[in-house]
Amino acid sequence: ILETSKLDINASAKDKAQTDVGKLLEETVSPYFFIAKSRNIKMTLSLEENFSAAISAELVKKALSNVLSNAVRYTDTNQSIRIYMKNHTVIVENECKPLTNEQLAHIGEPFYHPVENQNENCDSTGLGLYLTERILDACKIHFSFAPYKNGMRFVLNLQEE
């Protein structure tokens, strides 16, 4: 299954078109607002620095959806998720216990779950960030996923080279 998805990703990654990133974000984020609200998580989307980029919109939307799903899943109750654009990047920040360097070293592995996050309420397959990494690598899009002062920050760099 993973090999088949790899073939589909590589084929779709070549299908790039100029895309309004703000509109893509609005479409992608919309269902997660309801999920966040049901968990008492404040989610904000700022499109003040909207831009267009030559991307495979379908694949970038899948990657962002995986990131948002994880952000909602792992953000602490009564905390926040911020999604915004800055300097041709899309940034997703979620307030949670930051992952350790050891956990981050394995986060892109298929079926990996950080030990603290393996509980009865976790419905994760451990494939989301693995597939996100594969999608963005196939699309040649640089990204980072790292701790920041309040939790975790995912940065998607859509700067055209």
Short mmCIF file of C-alpha atoms in Angstrom, two decimals:
data_model
loop_
_atom_site.label_atom_id
_atom_site.label_comp_id
_atom_site.label_asym_id
_atom_site.label_seq_id
_atom_site.Cartn_x
_atom_site.Cartn_y
_atom_site.Cartn_z
CA ILE A 1 0.00 0.00 0.00
CA LEU A 2 2.77 2.42 0.93
CA GLU A 3 4.63 1.71 -2.31
CA THR A 4 1.47 2.35 -4.34
CA SER A 5 0.89 5.65 -2.54
CA LYS A 6 4.51 6.57 -3.33
CA LEU A 7 3.85 6.07 -7.06
CA ASP A 8 0.65 8.16 -6.89
CA ILE A 9 2.43 10.91 -4.98
CA ASN A 10 5.32 11.07 -7.44
CA ALA A 11 2.95 11.30 -10.41
CA SER A 12 0.76 13.96 -8.80
CA ALA A 13 3.75 16.01 -7.60
CA LYS A 14 4.50 16.94 -11.21
CA ASP A 15 0.99 18.35 -11.66
CA LYS A 16 1.72 21.93 -10.52
CA ALA A 17 -0.38 25.03 -11.11
CA GLN A 18 -0.37 28.57 -9.79
CA THR A 19 -2.53 28.35 -6.66
CA ASP A 20 -4.02 30.93 -4.29
CA VAL A 21 -2.52 29.60 -1.05
CA GLY A 22 -4.95 31.52 1.18
CA LYS A 23 -7.94 29.98 -0.57
CA LEU A 24 -6.35 26.52 -0.33
CA LEU A 25 -5.78 27.08 3.40
CA GLU A 26 -9.39 28.18 3.95
CA GLU A 27 -10.66 25.03 2.23
CA THR A 28 -8.28 22.78 4.14
CA VAL A 29 -8.76 24.33 7.58
CA SER A 30 -12.56 24.61 7.48
CA PRO A 31 -13.50 21.14 8.82
CA TYR A 32 -10.88 21.35 11.57
CA PHE A 33 -12.52 24.43 13.11
CA PHE A 34 -15.48 22.27 14.13
CA ILE A 35 -13.30 19.52 15.57
CA ALA A 36 -11.19 22.05 17.48
CA LYS A 37 -14.27 23.77 18.88
CA SER A 38 -15.68 20.43 20.10
CA ARG A 39 -12.42 19.92 22.03
CA ASN A 40 -12.41 23.48 23.47
CA ILE A 41 -9.41 24.42 21.35
CA LYS A 42 -9.21 27.93 19.93
CA MET A 43 -8.19 27.82 16.27
CA THR A 44 -7.32 30.97 14.33
CA LEU A 45 -6.52 31.44 10.65
CA SER A 46 -4.82 34.64 9.48
CA LEU A 47 -4.59 35.29 5.74
CA GLU A 48 -3.07 38.77 5.99
CA GLU A 49 -0.03 37.85 3.90
CA ASN A 50 -1.78 35.84 1.20
CA PHE A 51 0.23 34.74 -1.84
CA SER A 52 0.15 32.39 -4.83
CA ALA A 53 2.57 29.55 -5.50
CA ALA A 54 3.16 26.97 -8.23
CA ILE A 55 2.25 23.79 -6.36
CA SER A 56 0.32 20.55 -6.66
CA ALA A 57 -2.72 21.87 -4.75
CA GLU A 58 -4.18 18.39 -4.20
CA LEU A 59 -1.00 17.07 -2.57
CA VAL A 60 -0.28 20.20 -0.53
CA LYS A 61 -3.86 20.08 0.73
CA LYS A 62 -3.33 16.44 1.83
CA ALA A 63 -0.09 17.34 3.60
CA LEU A 64 -1.67 20.31 5.37
CA SER A 65 -4.68 18.22 6.33
CA ASN A 66 -2.37 15.68 8.01
CA VAL A 67 -0.61 18.49 9.90
CA LEU A 68 -3.91 20.05 10.99
CA SER A 69 -5.29 16.69 12.06
CA ASN A 70 -2.26 16.17 14.29
CA ALA A 71 -2.45 19.72 15.61
CA VAL A 72 -6.08 19.22 16.68
CA ARG A 73 -5.36 15.75 18.06
CA TYR A 74 -2.37 16.79 20.17
CA THR A 75 -3.25 20.35 21.24
CA ASP A 76 -4.14 20.53 24.90
CA THR A 77 -7.76 21.33 25.82
CA ASN A 78 -8.37 25.08 26.29
CA GLN A 79 -5.24 25.89 24.28
CA SER A 80 -4.75 27.31 20.77
CA ILE A 81 -3.80 26.48 17.22
CA ARG A 82 -2.62 29.36 15.04
CA ILE A 83 -2.43 29.06 11.26
CA TYR A 84 -0.90 31.97 9.39
CA MET A 85 1.16 32.99 6.37
CA LYS A 86 4.43 34.91 6.45
CA ASN A 87 7.11 35.47 3.79
CA HIS A 88 5.73 32.77 1.44
CA THR A 89 5.43 30.24 4.23
CA VAL A 90 2.45 28.60 5.88
CA ILE A 91 2.87 28.20 9.63
CA VAL A 92 0.85 25.98 11.97
CA GLU A 93 1.55 26.41 15.68
CA ASN A 94 -0.19 24.30 18.28
CA GLU A 95 0.05 24.59 22.05
CA CYS A 96 1.04 21.25 23.51
CA LYS A 97 3.87 19.45 25.23
CA PRO A 98 6.75 19.76 22.73
CA LEU A 99 8.25 16.59 21.31
CA THR A 100 11.76 15.70 22.44
CA ASN A 101 14.69 15.51 20.02
CA GLU A 102 14.55 11.71 20.33
CA GLN A 103 10.86 11.69 19.33
CA LEU A 104 11.49 14.14 16.48
CA ALA A 105 14.22 11.85 15.12
CA HIS A 106 11.55 9.17 14.52
CA ILE A 107 8.51 11.28 13.67
CA GLY A 108 8.71 10.60 9.91
CA GLU A 109 8.81 6.83 10.33
CA PRO A 110 5.70 4.87 9.34
CA PHE A 111 3.54 3.75 12.29
CA TYR A 112 5.61 5.73 14.81
CA HIS A 113 3.81 7.11 17.88
CA PRO A 114 5.60 9.11 20.58
CA VAL A 115 5.25 7.07 23.79
CA GLU A 116 3.43 9.85 25.72
CA ASN A 117 0.85 10.12 22.97
CA GLN A 118 -0.12 6.44 22.93
CA ASN A 119 -3.32 6.39 24.91
CA GLU A 120 -6.79 4.98 24.58
CA ASN A 121 -8.05 8.24 23.03
CA CYS A 122 -5.46 8.23 20.26
CA ASP A 123 -6.91 7.11 16.95
CA SER A 124 -3.71 7.76 15.04
CA THR A 125 -2.27 5.28 12.55
CA GLY A 126 1.20 6.77 12.75
CA LEU A 127 1.17 7.41 8.99
CA GLY A 128 0.15 11.09 8.85
CA LEU A 129 3.55 12.73 9.20
CA TYR A 130 5.21 9.90 7.29
CA LEU A 131 2.92 10.61 4.30
CA THR A 132 3.26 14.37 4.79
CA GLU A 133 7.04 14.06 4.56
CA ARG A 134 6.79 11.85 1.44
CA ILE A 135 4.34 14.26 -0.23
CA LEU A 136 6.42 17.36 0.46
CA ASP A 137 9.66 15.64 -0.56
CA ALA A 138 8.06 14.54 -3.86
CA CYS A 139 6.82 18.10 -4.42
CA LYS A 140 10.29 19.46 -3.55
CA ILE A 141 8.77 21.66 -0.86
CA HIS A 142 10.93 22.47 2.15
CA PHE A 143 9.36 22.22 5.60
CA SER A 144 10.28 22.04 9.26
CA PHE A 145 8.58 20.65 12.33
CA ALA A 146 10.12 21.78 15.60
CA PRO A 147 9.35 22.82 19.16
CA TYR A 148 8.79 26.48 19.97
CA LYS A 149 8.11 28.16 23.32
CA ASN A 150 4.43 27.09 23.54
CA GLY A 151 4.42 23.74 21.74
CA MET A 152 5.11 22.60 18.18
CA ARG A 153 5.49 24.59 14.95
CA PHE A 154 5.16 23.28 11.41
CA VAL A 155 6.54 25.58 8.68
CA LEU A 156 5.83 24.94 5.00
CA ASN A 157 8.11 27.00 2.74
CA LEU A 158 6.45 27.76 -0.59
CA GLN A 159 9.06 30.27 -1.73
CA GLU A 160 9.73 29.66 -5.40
CA GLU A 161 13.36 28.96 -6.15
#
